[in-house]
Coordinates of C-alpha atoms in Angstrom, one line a residue:
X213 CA 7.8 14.8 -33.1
X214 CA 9.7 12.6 -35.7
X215 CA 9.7 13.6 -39.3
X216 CA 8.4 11.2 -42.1
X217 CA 10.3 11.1 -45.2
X218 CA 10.2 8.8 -48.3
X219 CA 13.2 7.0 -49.3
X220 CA 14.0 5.9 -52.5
X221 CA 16.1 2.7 -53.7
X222 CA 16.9 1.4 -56.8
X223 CA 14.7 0.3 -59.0
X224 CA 12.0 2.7 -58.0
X225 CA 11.4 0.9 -54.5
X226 CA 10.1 3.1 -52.0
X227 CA 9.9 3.1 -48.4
X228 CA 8.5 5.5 -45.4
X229 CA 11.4 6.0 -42.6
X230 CA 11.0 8.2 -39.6
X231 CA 14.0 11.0 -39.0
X232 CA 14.2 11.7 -34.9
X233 CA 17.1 14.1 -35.5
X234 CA 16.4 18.1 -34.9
X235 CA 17.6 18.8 -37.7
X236 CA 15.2 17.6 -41.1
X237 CA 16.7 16.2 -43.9
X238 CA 16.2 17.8 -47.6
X239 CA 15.2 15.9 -50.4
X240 CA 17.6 14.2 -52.4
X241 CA 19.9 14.0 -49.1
X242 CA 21.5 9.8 -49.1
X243 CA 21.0 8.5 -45.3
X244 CA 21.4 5.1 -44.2
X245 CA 18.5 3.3 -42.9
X246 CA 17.0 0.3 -41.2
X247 CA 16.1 -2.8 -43.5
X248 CA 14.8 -6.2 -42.2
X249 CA 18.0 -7.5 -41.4
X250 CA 20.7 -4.7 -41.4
X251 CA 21.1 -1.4 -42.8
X252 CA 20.5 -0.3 -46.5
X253 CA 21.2 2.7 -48.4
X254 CA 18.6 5.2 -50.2
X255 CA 17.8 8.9 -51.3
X256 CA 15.4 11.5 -49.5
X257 CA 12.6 11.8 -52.3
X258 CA 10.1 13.6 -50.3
X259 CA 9.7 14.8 -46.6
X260 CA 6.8 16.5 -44.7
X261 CA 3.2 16.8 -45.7
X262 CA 4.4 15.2 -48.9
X263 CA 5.5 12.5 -47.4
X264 CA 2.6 12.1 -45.6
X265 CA 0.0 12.6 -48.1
X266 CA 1.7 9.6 -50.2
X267 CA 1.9 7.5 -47.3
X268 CA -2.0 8.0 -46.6
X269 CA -2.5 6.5 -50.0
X270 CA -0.2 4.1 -49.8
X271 CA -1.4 0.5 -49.4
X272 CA 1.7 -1.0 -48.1
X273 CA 2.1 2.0 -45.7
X274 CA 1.6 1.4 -41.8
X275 CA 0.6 5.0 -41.3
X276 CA -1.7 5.7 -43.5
X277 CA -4.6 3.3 -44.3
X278 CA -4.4 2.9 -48.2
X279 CA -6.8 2.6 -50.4
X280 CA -8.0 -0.4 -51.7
X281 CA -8.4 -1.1 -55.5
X282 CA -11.8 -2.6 -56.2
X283 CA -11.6 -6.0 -56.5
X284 CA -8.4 -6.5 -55.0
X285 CA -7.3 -7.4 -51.6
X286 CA -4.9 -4.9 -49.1
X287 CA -1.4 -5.7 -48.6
X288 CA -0.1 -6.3 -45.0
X289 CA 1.1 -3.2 -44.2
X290 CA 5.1 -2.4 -43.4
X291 CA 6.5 -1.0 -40.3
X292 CA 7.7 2.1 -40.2
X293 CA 11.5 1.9 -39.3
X294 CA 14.2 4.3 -38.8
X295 CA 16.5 6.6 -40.5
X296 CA 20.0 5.6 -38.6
X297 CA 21.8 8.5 -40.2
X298 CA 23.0 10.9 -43.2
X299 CA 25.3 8.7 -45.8
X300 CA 29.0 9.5 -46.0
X301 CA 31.5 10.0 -48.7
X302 CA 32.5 6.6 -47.6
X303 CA 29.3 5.5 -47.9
X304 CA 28.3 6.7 -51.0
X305 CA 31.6 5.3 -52.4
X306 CA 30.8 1.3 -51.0
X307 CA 27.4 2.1 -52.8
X308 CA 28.6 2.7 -56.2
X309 CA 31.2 0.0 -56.1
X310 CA 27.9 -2.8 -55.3
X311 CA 25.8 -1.1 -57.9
X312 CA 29.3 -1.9 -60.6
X313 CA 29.2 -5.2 -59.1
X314 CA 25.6 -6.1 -59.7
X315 CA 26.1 -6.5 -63.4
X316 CA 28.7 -9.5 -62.7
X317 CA 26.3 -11.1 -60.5
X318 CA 23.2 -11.0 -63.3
X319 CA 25.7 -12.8 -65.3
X320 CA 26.8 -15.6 -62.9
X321 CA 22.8 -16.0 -61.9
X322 CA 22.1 -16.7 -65.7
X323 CA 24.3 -19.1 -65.8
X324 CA 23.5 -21.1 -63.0
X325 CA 19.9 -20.8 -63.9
X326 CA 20.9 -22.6 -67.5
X327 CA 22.8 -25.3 -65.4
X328 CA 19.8 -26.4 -63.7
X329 CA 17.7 -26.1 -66.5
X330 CA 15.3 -23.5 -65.3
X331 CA 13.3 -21.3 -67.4
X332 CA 13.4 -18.1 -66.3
X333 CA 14.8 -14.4 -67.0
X334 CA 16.9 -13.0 -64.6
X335 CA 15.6 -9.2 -64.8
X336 CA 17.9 -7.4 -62.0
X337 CA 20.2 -7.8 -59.3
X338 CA 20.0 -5.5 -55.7
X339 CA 22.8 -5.9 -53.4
X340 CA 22.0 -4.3 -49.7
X341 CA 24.3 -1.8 -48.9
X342 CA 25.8 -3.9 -45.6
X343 CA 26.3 -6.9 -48.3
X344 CA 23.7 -9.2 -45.8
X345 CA 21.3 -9.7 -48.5
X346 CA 21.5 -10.2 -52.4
X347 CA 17.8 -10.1 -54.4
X348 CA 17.6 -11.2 -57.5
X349 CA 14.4 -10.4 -59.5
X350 CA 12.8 -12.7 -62.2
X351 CA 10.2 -13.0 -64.3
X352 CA 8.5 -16.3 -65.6
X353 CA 5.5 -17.6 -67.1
X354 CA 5.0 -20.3 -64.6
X355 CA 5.9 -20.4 -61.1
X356 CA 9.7 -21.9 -60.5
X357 CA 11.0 -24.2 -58.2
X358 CA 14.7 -22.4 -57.2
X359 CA 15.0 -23.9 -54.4
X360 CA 18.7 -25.6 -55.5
X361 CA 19.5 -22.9 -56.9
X362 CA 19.0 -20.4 -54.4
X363 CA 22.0 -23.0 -52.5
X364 CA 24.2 -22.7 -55.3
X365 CA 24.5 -18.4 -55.1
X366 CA 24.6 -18.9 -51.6
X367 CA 27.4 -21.0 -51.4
X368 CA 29.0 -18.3 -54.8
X369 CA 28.3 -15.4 -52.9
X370 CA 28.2 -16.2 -49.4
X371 CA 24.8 -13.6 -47.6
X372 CA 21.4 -14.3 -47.9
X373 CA 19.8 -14.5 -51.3
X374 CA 16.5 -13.7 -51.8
X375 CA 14.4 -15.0 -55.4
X376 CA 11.7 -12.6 -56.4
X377 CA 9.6 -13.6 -59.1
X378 CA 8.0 -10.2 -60.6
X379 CA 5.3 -9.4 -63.2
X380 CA 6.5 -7.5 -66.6
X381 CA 5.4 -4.1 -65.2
X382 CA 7.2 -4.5 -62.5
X383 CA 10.4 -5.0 -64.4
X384 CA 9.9 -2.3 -66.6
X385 CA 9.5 -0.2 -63.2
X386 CA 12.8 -1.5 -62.4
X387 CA 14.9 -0.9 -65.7
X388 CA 13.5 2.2 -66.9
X389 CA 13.4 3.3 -70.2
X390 CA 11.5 6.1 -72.7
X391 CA 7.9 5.5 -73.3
X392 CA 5.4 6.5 -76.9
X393 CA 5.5 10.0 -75.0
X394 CA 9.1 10.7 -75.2
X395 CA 9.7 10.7 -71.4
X396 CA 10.5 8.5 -69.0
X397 CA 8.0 5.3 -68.2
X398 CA 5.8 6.6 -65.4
X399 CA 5.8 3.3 -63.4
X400 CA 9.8 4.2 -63.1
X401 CA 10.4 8.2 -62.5
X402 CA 7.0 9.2 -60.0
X403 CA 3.9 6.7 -60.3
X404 CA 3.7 5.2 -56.6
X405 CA 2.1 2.2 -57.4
X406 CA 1.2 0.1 -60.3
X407 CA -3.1 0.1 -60.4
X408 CA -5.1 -2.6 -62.5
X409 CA -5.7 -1.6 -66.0
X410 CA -8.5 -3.2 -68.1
X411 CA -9.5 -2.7 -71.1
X412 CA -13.1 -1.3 -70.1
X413 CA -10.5 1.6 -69.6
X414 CA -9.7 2.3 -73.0
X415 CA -13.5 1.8 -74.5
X416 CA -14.7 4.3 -72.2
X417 CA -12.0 7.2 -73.7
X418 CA -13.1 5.5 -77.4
X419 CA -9.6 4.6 -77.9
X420 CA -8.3 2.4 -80.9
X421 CA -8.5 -0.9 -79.7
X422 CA -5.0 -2.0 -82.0
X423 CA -2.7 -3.1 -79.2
X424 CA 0.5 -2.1 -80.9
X425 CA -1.1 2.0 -80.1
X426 CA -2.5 1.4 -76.7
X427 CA 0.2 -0.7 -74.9
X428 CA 3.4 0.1 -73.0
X429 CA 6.9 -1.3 -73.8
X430 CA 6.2 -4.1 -71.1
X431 CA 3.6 -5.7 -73.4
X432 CA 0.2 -4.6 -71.3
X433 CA -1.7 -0.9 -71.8
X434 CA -0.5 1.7 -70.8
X435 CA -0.2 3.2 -67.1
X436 CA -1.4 7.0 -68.5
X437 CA -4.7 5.4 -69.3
X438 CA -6.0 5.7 -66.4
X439 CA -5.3 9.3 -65.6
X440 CA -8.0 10.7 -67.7
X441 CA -10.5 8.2 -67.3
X442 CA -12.2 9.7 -64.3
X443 CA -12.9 12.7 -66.3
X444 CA -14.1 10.7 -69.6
X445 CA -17.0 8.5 -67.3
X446 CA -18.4 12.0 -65.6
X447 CA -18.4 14.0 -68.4
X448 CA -20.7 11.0 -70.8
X449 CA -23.2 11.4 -67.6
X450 CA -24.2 14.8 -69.2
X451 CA -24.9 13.2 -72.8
X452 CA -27.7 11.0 -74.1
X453 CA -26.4 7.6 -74.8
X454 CA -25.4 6.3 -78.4
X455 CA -28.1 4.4 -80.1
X456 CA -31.3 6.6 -78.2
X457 CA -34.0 7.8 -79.9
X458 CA -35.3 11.2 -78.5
X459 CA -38.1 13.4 -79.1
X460 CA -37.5 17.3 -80.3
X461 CA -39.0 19.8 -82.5
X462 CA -38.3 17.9 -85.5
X463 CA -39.7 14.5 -84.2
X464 CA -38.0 11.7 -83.4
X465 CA -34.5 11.4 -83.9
X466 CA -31.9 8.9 -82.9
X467 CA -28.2 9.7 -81.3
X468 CA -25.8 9.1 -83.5
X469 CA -22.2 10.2 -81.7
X470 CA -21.6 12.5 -79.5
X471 CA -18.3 15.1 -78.9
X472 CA -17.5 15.5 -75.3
X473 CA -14.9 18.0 -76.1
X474 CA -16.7 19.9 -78.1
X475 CA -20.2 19.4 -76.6
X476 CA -22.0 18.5 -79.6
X477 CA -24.4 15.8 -80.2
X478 CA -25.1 14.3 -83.7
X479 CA -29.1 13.5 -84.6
X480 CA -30.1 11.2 -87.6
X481 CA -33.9 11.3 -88.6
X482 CA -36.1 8.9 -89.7
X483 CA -35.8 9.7 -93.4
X484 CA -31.9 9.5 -93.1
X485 CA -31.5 13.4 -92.7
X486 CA -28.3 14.1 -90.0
X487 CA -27.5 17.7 -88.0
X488 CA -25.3 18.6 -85.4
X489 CA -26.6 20.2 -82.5
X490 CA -24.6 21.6 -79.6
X491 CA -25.4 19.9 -76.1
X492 CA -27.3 22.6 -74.2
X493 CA -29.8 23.3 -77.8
X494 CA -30.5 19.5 -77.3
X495 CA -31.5 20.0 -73.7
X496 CA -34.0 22.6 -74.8
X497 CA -35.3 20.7 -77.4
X498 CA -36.0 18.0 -75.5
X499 CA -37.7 19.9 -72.6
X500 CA -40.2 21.3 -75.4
X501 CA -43.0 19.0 -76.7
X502 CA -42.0 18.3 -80.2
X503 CA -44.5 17.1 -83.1
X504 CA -46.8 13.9 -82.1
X505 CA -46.0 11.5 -85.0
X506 CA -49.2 9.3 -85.8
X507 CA -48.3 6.1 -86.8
X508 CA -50.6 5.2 -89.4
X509 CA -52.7 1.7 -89.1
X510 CA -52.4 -0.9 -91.0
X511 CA -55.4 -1.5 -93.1
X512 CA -57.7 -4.4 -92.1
X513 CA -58.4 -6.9 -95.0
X514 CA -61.5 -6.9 -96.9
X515 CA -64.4 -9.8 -96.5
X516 CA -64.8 -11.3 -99.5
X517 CA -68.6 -11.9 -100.2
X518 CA -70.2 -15.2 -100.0
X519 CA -71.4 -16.9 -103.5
X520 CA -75.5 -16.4 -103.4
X521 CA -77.4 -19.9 -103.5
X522 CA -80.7 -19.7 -106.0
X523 CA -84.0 -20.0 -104.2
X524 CA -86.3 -23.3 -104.4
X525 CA -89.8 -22.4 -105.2
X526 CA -92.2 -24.0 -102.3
X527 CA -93.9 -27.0 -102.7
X528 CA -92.2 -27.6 -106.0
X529 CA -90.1 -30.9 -106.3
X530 CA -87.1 -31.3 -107.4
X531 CA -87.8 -34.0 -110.3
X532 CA -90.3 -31.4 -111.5
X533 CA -87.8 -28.8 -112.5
X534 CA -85.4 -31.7 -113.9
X535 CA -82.8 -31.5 -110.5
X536 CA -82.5 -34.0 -108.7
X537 CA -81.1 -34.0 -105.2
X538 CA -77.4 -34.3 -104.9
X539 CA -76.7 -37.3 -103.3
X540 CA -74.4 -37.0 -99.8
X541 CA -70.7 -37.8 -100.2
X542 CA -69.6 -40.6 -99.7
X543 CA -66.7 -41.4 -97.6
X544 CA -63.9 -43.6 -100.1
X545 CA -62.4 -46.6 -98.9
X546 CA -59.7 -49.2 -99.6
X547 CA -60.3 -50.4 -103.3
X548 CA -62.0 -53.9 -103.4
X549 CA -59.3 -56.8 -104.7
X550 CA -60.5 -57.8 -108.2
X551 CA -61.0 -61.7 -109.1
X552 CA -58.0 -63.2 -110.5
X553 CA -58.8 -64.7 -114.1
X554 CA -57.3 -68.4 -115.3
X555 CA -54.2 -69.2 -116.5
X556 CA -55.1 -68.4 -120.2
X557 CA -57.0 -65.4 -119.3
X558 CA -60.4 -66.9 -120.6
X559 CA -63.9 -66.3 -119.4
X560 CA -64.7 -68.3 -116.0
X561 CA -65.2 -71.8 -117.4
X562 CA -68.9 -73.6 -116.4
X563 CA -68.8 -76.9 -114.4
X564 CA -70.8 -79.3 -115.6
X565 CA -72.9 -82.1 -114.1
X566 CA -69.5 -84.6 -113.9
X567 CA -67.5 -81.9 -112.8
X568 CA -65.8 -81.5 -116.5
X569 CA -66.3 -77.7 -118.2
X570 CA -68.7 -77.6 -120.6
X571 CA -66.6 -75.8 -123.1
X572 CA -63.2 -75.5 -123.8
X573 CA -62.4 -79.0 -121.8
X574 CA -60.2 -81.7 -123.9
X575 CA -63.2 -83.8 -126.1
X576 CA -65.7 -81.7 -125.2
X577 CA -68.0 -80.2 -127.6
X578 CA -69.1 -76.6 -127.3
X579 CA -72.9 -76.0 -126.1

C-alpha cells in the first residue's frame, strides 16, 4: 500500500505525493517529485495518519473530500502524483543555486513590468527545480492584462512562465515575517489554508473594533481570530442575552453584561440599583417565582358637573316675570354694500318737478 506524505515548497505551498518505495520517508527528508510538467523539488512535512488527516480536510485534496467553507464554493480537486525519489547532494545543491537566482529575476520582472507601464507588484519569484517553469506571483488592485509581458520573460529567460495574481494574505503566506504575537505569521509556519474572516468574528469575542489592534501585517484581521471563536458562540448559549429583562426574587431586572470567563452576570433594577450575580444563582433565581410587581393604573379623569338651568314656573309667561324669550341665532352673512354719497358728501338731493334739485341747485332757492 503506498504511503501518503505532504510535501512542502516554498512559500508555504503544500502538496499530497504518494511514496511506493518499502522503505517510508521521515519528515523533513527532500525527495524529488512529480509537477505538471516535470519534476520539482520539496521537503517531507508530514507522513502517515498525519498526512492523511490533513488531506481529509483539505479542499484541494483528491483523497479526501474537504470541507467546504459556508458560502464559498470547492476547488477542483488535485491529483495525487508521485514521489519519484529521495533528493541528492547534487540535488539539493541545483536547489539552492535557483533559490540565489530568484532574487535577480524579481528584479528584471519589475523592470519589465515599469516598461510596459503595468501597475502591479511583483511579490515573489519560484523557479521549478528542472528550470521548465518560472512563476512569478503579483498582487494588484485590478485585474492586469500581462499578456506582452509574459512574451518578454519568455523570450529573457527562455521556460515557461507562469503570472499569478495573488491576494495580500497570500503574499504574506509567501514571505513570512513576525506577527503582534512575537512568532511567526500562522498563514506561513503551519495554517493549511487561509479561511474567510469577517468581522462578525471579532464582535462575537467583544473585541476592540480599532483596526490598527485587530488586523494582521497584510492589512486584513487577523488569522488567530478565528481559533477561539467556536468556543466564544457556545459558551454565550448558556447566558441571558444583553439588554433582557428577567424576573427573580428582587423583581424585574434587566441584563446588563455578562462575564463568560468568569460566569457572572450583571443585573440593573428599576430604581438604578446594579449586583453581580454568578451564572448558576441567576438560574435559580429565575426558576423561583419572584415578587408580582402591580403596575399601578392611571387615574381616570374627573366629569366635571354640568351648570344647573333655573326652573320656569308653569303657566307663567315669560313677559310676566320681565324675561323675554331669547331670540334663535341667527346665522351672519356677507355685510350689505352701503350707498355711495355724492361728490360733496351732502344729503341725497330731491328732484323736483323739472328735474332740477330743489335745494342746493345753481339759482335755486331753498324750500
Amino acid at each position: 500500500m503506498p504511503q501518503l506524505v505532504e510535501i512542502r515548497f516554498k512559500g508555504n505551498r503544500k502538496a499530497y505525493f504518494e511514496w511506493h518505495e518499502p522503505e517510508p520517508l521521515r519528515q523533513a527528508e527532500p525527495v524529488i517529485v512529480e509537477s505538471e510538467r516535470g519534476h520539482d523539488f520539496g521537503l517531507v512535512s508530514a507522513t502517515g495518519g498525519v498526512a492523511q488527516q490533513k488531506c481529509d480536510r483539505c479542499q484541494s485534496c483528491a483523497v479526501g473530500g474537504g470541507e467546504r467553507e459556508e458560502g464559498h464554493a470547492r476547488r477542483a480537486p488535485e491529483p495525487i502524483r508521485k514521489v519519484v525519489r529521495r533528493a541528492s547532494q547534487t540535488d539539493r545543491r541545483a536547489m539552492e543555486e535557483l533559490r540565489r537566482q530568484e532574487d535577480d529575476v524579481r528584479r528584471k520582472v519589475r523592470e519589465k513590468a515599469r516598461a510596459h507601464k503595468l501597475v502591479m507588484k511583483v511579490s515573489d519569484a519560484e523557479w521549478q527545480w528542472d528550470r521548465n517553469r518560472l512563476t512569478v506571483y503579483f498582487t494588484a488592485d485590478k485585474r492586469v492584462d500581462f499578456r506582452a509581458l509574459v512574451r518578454d520573460l519568455a523570450a529573457l529567460f527562455r521556460t515557461r512562465i507562469e503570472l499569478r495574481q495573488i491576494g495580500v494574505r497570500d503574499e504574506a503566506a509567501r514571505l513570512s515575517g513576525i506577527g503582534r504575537c512575537g512568532r511567526e505569521l500562522c498563514s506561513a509556519s503551519w495554517l493549511p489554508e487561509l479561511r474567510p474572516i469577517g468581522l462578525q468574528i471579532a464582535k462575537d469575542q467583544r473585541l476592540s473594533l480599532n483596526p490598527a489592534q485587530i488586523s494582521g501585517p497584510c492589512g486584513r484581521l487577523l488569522c488567530c481570530l478565528r481559533y477561539e471563536h467556536e468556543f466564544y458562540v457556545q459558551t454565550r448559549k448558556r447566558f441571558p442575552k444583553e439588554g433582557k429583562v428577567v424576573r427573580t426574587l428582587r423583581g424585574l431586572e434587566k441584563v446588563q453584561s455578562v462575564d463568560i470567563f468568569r460566569e457572572r452576570v450583571t443585573l440593573r433594577a428599576e430604581d438604578g440599583a446594579s449586583r453581580t450575580v454568578p451564572l448558576a444563582e441567576l438560574k435559580v433565581e429565575m426558576e423561583q417565582p419572584g415578587p408580582v410587581v402591580e403596575e399601578a393604573s392611571p387615574p381616570s379623569p374627573r366629569a366635571e358637573p354640568e351648570p344647573e338651568t333655573p326652573e320656569r314656573p308653569s303657566g307663567q309667561p315669560l313677559a310676566e316675570r320681565g324675561l323675554e324669550p331669547a331670540s334663535p341665532p341667527t346665522e351672519r352673512g356677507p355685510k350689505p354694500a352701503g350707498r355711495r354719497r355724492g361728490r360733496r358728501g351732502g344729503r341725497r338731493r330731491r328732484k323736483g318737478p323739472g328735474g332740477a334739485g330743489a335745494a342746493g341747485g345753481p339759482g335755486g332757492t331753498p324750500a
